[in-house]
mmCIF file of C-alpha atoms in Angstrom:
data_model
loop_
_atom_site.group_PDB
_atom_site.id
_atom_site.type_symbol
_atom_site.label_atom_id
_atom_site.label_comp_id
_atom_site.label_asym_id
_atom_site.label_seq_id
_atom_site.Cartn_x
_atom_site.Cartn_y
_atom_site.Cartn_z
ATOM 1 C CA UNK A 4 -6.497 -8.394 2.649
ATOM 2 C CA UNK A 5 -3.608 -9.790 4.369
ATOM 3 C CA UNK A 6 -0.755 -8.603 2.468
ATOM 4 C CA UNK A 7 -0.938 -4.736 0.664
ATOM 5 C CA UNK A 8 -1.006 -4.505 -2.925
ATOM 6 C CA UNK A 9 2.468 -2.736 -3.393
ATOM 7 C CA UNK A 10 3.850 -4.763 -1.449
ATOM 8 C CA UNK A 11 2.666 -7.984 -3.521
ATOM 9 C CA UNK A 12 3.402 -6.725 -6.490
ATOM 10 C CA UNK A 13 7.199 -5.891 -5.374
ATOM 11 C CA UNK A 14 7.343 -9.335 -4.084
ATOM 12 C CA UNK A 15 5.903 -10.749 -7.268
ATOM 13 C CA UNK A 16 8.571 -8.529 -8.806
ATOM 14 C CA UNK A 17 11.639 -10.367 -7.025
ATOM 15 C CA UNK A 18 9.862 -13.664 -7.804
ATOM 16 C CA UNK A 19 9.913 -13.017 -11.888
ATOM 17 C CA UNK A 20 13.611 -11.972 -11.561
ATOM 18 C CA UNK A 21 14.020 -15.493 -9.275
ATOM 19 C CA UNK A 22 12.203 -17.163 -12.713
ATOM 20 C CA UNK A 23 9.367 -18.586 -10.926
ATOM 21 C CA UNK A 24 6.994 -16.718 -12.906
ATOM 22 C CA UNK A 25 7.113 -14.989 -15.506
ATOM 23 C CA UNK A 26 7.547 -10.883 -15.783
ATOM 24 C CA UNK A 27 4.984 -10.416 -18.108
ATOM 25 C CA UNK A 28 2.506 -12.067 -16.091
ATOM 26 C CA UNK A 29 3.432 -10.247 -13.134
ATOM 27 C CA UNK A 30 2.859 -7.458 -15.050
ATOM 28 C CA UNK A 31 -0.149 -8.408 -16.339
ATOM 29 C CA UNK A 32 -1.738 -9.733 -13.165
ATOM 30 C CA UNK A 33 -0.737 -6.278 -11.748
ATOM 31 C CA UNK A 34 -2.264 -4.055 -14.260
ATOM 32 C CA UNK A 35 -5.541 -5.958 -14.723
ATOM 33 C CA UNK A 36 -5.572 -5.771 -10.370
ATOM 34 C CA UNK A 37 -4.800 -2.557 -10.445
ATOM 35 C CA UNK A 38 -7.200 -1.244 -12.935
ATOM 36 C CA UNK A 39 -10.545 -3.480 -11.823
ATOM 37 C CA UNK A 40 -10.534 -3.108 -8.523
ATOM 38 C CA UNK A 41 -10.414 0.706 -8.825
ATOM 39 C CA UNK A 42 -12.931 0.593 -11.545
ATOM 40 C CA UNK A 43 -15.312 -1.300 -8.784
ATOM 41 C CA UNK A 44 -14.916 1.183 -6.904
ATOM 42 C CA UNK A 45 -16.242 4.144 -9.162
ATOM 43 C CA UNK A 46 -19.091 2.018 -10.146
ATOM 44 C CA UNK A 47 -20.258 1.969 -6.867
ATOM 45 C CA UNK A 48 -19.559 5.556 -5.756
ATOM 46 C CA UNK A 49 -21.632 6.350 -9.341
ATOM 47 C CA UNK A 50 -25.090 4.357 -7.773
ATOM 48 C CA UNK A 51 -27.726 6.343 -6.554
ATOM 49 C CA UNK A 52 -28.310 6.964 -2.899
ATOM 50 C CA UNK A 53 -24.619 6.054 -2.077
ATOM 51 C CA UNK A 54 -24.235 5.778 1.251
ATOM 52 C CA UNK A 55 -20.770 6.474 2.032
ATOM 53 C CA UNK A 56 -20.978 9.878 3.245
ATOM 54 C CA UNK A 57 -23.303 8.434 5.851
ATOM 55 C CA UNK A 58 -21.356 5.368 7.146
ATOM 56 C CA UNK A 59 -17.802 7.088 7.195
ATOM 57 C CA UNK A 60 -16.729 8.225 10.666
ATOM 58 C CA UNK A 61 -15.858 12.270 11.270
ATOM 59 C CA UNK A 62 -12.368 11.738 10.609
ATOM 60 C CA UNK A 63 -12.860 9.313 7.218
ATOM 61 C CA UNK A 64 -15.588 12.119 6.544
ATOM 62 C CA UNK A 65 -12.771 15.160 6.895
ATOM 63 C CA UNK A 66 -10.987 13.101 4.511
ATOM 64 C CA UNK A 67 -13.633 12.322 2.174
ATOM 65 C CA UNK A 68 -13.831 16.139 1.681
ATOM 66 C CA UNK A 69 -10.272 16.603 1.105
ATOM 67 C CA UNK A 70 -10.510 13.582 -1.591
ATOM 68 C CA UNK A 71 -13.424 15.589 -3.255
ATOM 69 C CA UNK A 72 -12.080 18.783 -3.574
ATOM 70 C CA UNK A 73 -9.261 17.366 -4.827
ATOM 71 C CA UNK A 74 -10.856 15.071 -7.535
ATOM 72 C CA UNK A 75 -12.844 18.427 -8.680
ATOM 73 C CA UNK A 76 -9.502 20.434 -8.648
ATOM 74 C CA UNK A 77 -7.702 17.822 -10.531
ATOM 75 C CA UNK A 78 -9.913 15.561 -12.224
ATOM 76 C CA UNK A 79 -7.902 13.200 -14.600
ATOM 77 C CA UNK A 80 -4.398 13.838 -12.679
ATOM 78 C CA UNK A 81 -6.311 12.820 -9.235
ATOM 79 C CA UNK A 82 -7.310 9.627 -10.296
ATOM 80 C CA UNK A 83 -3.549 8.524 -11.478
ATOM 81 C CA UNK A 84 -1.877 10.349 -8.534
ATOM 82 C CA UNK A 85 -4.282 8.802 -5.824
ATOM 83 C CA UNK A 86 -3.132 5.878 -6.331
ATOM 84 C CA UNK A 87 -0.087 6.942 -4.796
ATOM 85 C CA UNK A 88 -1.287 8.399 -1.832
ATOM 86 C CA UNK A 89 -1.587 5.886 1.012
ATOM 87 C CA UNK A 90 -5.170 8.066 2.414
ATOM 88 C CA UNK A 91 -6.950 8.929 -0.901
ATOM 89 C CA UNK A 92 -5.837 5.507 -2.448
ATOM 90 C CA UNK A 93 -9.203 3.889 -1.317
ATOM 91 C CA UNK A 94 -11.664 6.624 -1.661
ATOM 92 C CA UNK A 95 -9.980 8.000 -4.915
ATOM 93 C CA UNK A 96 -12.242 5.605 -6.886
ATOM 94 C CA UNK A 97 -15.487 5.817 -5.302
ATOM 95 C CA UNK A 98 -15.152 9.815 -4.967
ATOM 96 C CA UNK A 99 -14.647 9.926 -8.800
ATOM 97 C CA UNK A 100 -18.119 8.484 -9.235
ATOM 98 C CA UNK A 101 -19.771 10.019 -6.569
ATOM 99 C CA UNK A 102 -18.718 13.211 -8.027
ATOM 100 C CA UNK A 103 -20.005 12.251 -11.018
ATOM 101 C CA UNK A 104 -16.620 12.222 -13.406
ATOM 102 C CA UNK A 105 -17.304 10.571 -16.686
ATOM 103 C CA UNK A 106 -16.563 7.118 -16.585
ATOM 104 C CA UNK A 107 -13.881 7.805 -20.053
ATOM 105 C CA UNK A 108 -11.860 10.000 -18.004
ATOM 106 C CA UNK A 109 -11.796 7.890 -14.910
ATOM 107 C CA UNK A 110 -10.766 5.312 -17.257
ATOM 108 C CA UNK A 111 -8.398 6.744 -19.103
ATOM 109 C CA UNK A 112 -6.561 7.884 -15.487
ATOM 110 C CA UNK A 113 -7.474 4.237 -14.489
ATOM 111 C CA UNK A 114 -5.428 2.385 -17.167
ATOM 112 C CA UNK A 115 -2.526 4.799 -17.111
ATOM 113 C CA UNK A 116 -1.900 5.314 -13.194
ATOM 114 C CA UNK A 117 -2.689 1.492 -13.208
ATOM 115 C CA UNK A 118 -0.228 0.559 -15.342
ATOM 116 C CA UNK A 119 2.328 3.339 -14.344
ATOM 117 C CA UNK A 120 2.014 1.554 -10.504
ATOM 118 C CA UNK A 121 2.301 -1.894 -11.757
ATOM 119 C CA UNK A 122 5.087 -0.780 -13.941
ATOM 120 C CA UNK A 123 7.154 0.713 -11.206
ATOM 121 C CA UNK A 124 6.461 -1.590 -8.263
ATOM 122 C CA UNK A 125 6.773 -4.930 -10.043
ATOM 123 C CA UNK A 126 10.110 -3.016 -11.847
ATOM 124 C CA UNK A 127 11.173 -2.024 -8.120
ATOM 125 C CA UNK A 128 10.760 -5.607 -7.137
ATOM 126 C CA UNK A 129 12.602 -7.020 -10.056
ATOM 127 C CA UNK A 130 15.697 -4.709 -9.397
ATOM 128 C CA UNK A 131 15.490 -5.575 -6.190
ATOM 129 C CA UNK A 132 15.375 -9.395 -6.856
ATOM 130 C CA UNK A 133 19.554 -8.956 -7.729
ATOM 131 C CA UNK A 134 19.983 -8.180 -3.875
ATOM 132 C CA UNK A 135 17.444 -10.272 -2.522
ATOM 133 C CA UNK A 136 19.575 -13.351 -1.391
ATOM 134 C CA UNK A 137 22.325 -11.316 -0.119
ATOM 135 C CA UNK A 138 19.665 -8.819 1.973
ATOM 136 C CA UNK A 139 18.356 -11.799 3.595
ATOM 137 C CA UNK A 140 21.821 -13.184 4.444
ATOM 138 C CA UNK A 141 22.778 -9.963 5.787
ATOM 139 C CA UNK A 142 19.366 -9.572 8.009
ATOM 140 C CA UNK A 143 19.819 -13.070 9.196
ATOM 141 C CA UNK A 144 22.555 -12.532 10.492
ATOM 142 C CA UNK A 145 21.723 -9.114 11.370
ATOM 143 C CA UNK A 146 19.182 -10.387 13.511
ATOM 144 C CA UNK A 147 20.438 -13.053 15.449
ATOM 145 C CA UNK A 148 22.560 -10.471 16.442
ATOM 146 C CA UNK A 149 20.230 -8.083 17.488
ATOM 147 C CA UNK A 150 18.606 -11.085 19.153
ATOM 148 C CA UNK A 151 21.255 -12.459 21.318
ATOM 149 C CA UNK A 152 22.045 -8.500 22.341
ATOM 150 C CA UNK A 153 18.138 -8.510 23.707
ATOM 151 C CA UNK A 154 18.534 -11.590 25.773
ATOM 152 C CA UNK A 155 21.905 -10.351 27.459
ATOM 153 C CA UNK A 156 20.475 -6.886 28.138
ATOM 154 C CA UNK A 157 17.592 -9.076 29.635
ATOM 155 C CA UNK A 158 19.667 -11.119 31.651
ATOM 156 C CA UNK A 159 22.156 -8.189 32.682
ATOM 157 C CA UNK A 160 18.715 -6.362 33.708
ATOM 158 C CA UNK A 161 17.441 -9.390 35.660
ATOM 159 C CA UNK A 162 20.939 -9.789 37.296
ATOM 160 C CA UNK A 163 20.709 -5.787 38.332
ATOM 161 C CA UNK A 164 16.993 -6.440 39.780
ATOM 162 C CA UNK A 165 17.362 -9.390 41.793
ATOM 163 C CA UNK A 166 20.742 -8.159 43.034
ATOM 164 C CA UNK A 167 19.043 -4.898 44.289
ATOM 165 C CA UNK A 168 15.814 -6.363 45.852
ATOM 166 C CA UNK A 169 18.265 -8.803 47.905
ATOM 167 C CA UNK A 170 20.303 -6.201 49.411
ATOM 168 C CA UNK A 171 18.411 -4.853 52.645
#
């Protein structure tokens, strides 16, 4: 995946408040995303003879221990806050079937941390759309500056290097 979820969903976000799509189907789009992908996920940490625990390297497998202990500790509240957490986000899922969670209370986190993310990032995104045209002026700007300061540093340092190496 090219572009991360969040930050599609913002983007989508500034888009519906631009009116070229509509809010609701940002929303939608977000939600249903959101809450099938992770299901995927716990339907294939539920089959048989999983072999994740196997292919993960020692450091994924360090984490996949922390992700377990704290999908037994937590249960329901792990699966909505995972989604928030940038290293249990994808093993949250498949840990909840491999530990064998029942699939109502996986859902039930599922639909409500789903729709709590899309909520708030695609809401984030919207607000956001207000300043979007006048952020973009200001880093346009902002970075042609930045640029032209680079290439007279450059030249200023190529100036100071050729000077030096010609001087016996």
């Amino acid at each position: 995946m090219f572009v991360p979820a969040q930050t599609a969903v913002i983007l989508a976000g500034v888009a519906a408040h631009e009116d070229q799509v509509p809010y609701w189907a940002v929303l939608v789009a977000a939600i249903a995303g959101a809450v099938l992908g992770d299901h995927v996920g716990y339907l294939l940490g539920r089959r048989p003879g999983h072999p994740l625990e196997e292919r993960l390297s020692p450091r994924w497998a360090d984490q996949l221990d922390r992700v377990l202990r704290f999908v037994r500790r937590r249960g329901l509240l792990a699966v909505i806050i995972g989604r928030w957490n940038a290293v249990f986000r994808p093993l949250v899922p498949r840990v909840c079937g491999l530990s064998g969670m029942p699939r109502r209370t996986f859902t039930i986190g599922n639909v409500t941390g789903g729709a709590l993310w899309a909520g708030i990032c695609s809401g984030v995104g919207y607000a956001l759309g207000s300043g979007y045209q006048q952020v973009e002026r200001s880093l346009s700007v902002t970075g042609e500056l930045v640029l032209g300061i680079i290439v007279i540093v450059v030249i200023i340092g190529l100036l100071i290097h050729h000077f030096r190496s010609a001087r016996p």
